[in-house]
Short mmCIF file of C-alpha atoms in Angstrom, two decimals:
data_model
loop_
_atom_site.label_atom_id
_atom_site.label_comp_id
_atom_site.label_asym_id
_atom_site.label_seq_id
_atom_site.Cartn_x
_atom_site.Cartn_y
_atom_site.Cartn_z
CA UNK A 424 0.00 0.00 0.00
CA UNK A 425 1.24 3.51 -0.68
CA UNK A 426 1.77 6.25 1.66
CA UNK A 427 -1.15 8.89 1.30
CA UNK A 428 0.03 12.45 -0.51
CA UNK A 429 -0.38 15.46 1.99
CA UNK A 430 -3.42 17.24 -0.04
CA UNK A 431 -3.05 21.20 0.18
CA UNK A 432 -6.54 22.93 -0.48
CA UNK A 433 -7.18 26.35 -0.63
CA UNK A 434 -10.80 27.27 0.11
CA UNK A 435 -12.36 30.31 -1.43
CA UNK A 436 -15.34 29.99 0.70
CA UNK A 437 -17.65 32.73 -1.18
CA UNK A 438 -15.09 34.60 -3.31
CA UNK A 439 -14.09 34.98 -6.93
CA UNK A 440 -15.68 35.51 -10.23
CA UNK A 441 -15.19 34.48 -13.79
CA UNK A 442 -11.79 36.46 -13.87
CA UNK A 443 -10.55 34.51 -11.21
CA UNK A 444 -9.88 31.48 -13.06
CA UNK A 445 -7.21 33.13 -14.64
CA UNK A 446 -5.73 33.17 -11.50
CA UNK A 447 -6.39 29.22 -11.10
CA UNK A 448 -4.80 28.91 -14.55
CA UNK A 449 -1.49 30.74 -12.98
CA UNK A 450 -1.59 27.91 -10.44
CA UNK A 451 -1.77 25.19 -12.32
CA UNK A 452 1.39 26.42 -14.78
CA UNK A 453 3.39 26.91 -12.00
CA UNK A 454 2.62 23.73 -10.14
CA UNK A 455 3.05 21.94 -13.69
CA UNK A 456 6.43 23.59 -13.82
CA UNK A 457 7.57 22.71 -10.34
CA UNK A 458 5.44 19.49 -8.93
CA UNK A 459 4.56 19.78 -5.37
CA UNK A 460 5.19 16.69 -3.13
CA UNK A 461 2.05 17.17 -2.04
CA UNK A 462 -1.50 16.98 -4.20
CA UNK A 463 -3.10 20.61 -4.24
CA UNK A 464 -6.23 21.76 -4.88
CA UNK A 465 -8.70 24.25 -5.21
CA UNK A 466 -12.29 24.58 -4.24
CA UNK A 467 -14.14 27.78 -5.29
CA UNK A 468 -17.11 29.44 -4.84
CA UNK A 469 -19.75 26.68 -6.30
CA UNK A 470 -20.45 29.23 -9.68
CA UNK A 471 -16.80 28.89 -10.48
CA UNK A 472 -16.31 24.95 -10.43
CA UNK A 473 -17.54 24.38 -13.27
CA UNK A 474 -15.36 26.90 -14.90
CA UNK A 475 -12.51 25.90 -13.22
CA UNK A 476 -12.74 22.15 -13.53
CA UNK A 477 -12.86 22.71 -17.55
CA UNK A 478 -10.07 25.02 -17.08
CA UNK A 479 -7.90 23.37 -15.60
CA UNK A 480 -8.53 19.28 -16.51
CA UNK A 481 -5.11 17.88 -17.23
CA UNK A 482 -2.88 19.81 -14.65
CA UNK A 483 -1.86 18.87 -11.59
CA UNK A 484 -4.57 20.98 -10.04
CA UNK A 485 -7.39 19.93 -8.58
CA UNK A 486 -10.68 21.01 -8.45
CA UNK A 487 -13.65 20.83 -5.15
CA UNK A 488 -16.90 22.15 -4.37
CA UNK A 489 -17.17 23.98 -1.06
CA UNK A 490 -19.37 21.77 0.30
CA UNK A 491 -22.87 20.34 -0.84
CA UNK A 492 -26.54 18.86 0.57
CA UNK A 493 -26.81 15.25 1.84
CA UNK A 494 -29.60 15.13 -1.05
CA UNK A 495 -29.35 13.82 -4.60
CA UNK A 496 -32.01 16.35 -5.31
CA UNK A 497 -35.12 17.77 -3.12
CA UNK A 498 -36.24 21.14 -3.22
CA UNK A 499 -33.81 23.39 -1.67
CA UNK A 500 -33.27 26.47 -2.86
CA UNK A 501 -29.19 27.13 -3.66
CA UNK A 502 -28.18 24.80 -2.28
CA UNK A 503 -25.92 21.98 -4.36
CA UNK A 504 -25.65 17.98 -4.35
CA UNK A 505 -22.57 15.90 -4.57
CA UNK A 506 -24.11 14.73 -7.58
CA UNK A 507 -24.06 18.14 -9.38
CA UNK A 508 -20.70 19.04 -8.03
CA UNK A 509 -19.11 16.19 -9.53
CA UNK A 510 -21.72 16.99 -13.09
CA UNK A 511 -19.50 19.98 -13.18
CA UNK A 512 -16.51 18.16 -12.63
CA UNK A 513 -15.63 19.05 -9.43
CA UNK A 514 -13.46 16.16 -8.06
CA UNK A 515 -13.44 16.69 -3.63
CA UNK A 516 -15.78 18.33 -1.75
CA UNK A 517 -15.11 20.63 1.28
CA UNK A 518 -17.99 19.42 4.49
CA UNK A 519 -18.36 21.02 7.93
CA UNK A 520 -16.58 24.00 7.90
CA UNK A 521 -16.02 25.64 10.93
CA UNK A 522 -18.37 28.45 10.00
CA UNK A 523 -21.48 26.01 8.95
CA UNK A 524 -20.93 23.96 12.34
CA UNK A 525 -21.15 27.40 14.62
CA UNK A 526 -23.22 29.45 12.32
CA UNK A 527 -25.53 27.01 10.63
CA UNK A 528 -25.63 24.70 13.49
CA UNK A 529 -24.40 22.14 11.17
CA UNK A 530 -24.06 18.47 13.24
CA UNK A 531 -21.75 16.19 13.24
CA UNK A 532 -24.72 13.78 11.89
CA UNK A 533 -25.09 16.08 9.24
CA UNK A 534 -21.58 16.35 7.82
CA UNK A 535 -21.58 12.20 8.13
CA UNK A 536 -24.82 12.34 5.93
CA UNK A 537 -22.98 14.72 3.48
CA UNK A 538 -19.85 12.51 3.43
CA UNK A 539 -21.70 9.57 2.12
CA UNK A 540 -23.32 11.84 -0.43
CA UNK A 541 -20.21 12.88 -1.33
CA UNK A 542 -18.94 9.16 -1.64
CA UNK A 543 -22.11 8.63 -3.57
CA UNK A 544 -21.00 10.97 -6.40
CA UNK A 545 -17.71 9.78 -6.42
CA UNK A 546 -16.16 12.85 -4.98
CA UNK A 547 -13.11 13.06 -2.14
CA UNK A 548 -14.32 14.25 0.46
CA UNK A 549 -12.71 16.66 2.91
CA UNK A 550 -14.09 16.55 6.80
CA UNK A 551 -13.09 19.75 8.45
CA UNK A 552 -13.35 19.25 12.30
CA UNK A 553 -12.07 22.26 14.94
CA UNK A 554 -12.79 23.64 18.33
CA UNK A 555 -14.16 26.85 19.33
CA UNK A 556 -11.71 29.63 21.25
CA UNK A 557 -14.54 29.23 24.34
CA UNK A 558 -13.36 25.62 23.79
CA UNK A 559 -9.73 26.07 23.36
CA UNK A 560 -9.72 28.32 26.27
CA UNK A 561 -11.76 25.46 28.63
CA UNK A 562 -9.03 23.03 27.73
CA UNK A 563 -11.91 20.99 25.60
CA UNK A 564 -9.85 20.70 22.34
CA UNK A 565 -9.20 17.01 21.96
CA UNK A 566 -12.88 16.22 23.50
CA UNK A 567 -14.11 18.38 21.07
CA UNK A 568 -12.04 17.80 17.86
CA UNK A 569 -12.27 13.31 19.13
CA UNK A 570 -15.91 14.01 19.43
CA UNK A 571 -16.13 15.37 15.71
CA UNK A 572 -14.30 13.09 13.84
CA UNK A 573 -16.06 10.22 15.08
CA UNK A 574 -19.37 11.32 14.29
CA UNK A 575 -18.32 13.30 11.16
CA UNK A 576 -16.66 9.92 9.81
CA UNK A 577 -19.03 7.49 8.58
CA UNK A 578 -17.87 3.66 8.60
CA UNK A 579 -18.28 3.53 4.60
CA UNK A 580 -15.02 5.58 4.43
CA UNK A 581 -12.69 2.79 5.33
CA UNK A 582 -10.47 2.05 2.35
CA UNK A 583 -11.66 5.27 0.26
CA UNK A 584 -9.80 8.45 -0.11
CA UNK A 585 -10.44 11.18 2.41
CA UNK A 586 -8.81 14.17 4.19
CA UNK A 587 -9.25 15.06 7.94
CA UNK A 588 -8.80 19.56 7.95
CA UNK A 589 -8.17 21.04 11.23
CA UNK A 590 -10.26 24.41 11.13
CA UNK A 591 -10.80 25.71 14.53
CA UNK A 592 -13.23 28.46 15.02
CA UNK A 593 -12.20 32.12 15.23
#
C-alpha cells in the first residue's frame, strides 16, 4: 500500500468571479512547472467549479466544491448535491466548515450524511473538524475535535480516499 500524498486545499469559501480562473490557470502552470510533493487543490465558490474544472482538466490541479446537501435532489433552494458538483466536474468536496458547524448549526450527523453523499458521487471528500476559542480556552480541544471526527466519519469511508482539515473556530 502507498503512503497517502499530503493534499493542500485552498478554500475560497464565497469569493471569486469568472476572472478569477485566470488566477487558477497561474496555479496550475506553476505547479506543472515545479510538482509539489504534495497533491493541491482548489475549491471555489460553487459558480466557479464548473469553470474551473474545464479550465484546468489535465494539470496537476485539482478542483472541489465547497461543500454540498446530503440530497441527490429535493427542493432546496441554492443549495448543491454531490451529484451536481461532480456533473460539473468538481473532483473533492469541502464538508463542515467551521463556519457552517457554529453558524448554521451544522451536526456532526449532518456532515456524516454529506460525506456519504459525497462518496455517492464519487467525490473526495474533505471533513473539516475544529474547536471553538470558548473551547480552546476550557481546555476541551481534543474532546471536542475526538468528538467530531467520530461522528463526522461514517464507517463507509474505510479504504476510500479522504482528508481530515483542522479548522478551529475564530
Amino acid at each position: 500500500m502507498t503512503a497517502p500524498r499530503p493534499l493542500i486545499a485552498g478554500n475560497w469559501k464565497m469569493n471569486g468571479l469568472a476572472a478569477s480562473v485566470a488566477e487558477a490557470r497561474g496555479v496550475a502552470a506553476a505547479l506543472d512547472a515545479q510538482p509539489p510533493g504534495a497533491r493541491v487543490a482548489l475549491c471555489p465558490a460553487g459558480t466557479l467549479v464548473h469553470r474551473m474544472a474545464h479550465a484546468l482538466a489535465g494539470t496537476m490541479l485539482d478542483v472541489g466544491g465547497p461543500a454540498c446537501r446530503g440530497a441527490a435532489s429535493a427542493a432546496f433552494t441554492g443549495d448543491v448535491s454531490a451529484e451536481m458538483l461532480a456533473d460539473c466536474g468538481a473532483a473533492l468536496v469541502i464538508l463542515g466548515h467551521s463556519e457552517r458547524r457554529a453558524g448554521y448549526g451544522e451536526t456532526d450527523a449532518l456532515v456524516a450524511a454529506k460525506t456519504l453523499a459525497a462518496l455517492r458521487a464519487g467525490l473526495e471528500p474533505i471533513i473539516c473538524v475544529g474547536e471553538t476559542l470558548t473551547e480552546r480556552e476550557a481546555v476541551r480541544t481534543l474532546e471536542i475535535v475526538t468528538g467530531q471526527v467520530r461522528g463526522s466519519l461514517p464507517a463507509e469511508l474505510v479504504g476510500k480516499a479522504f482528508a481530515v482539515a483542522y479548522e478551529p473556530v475564530c
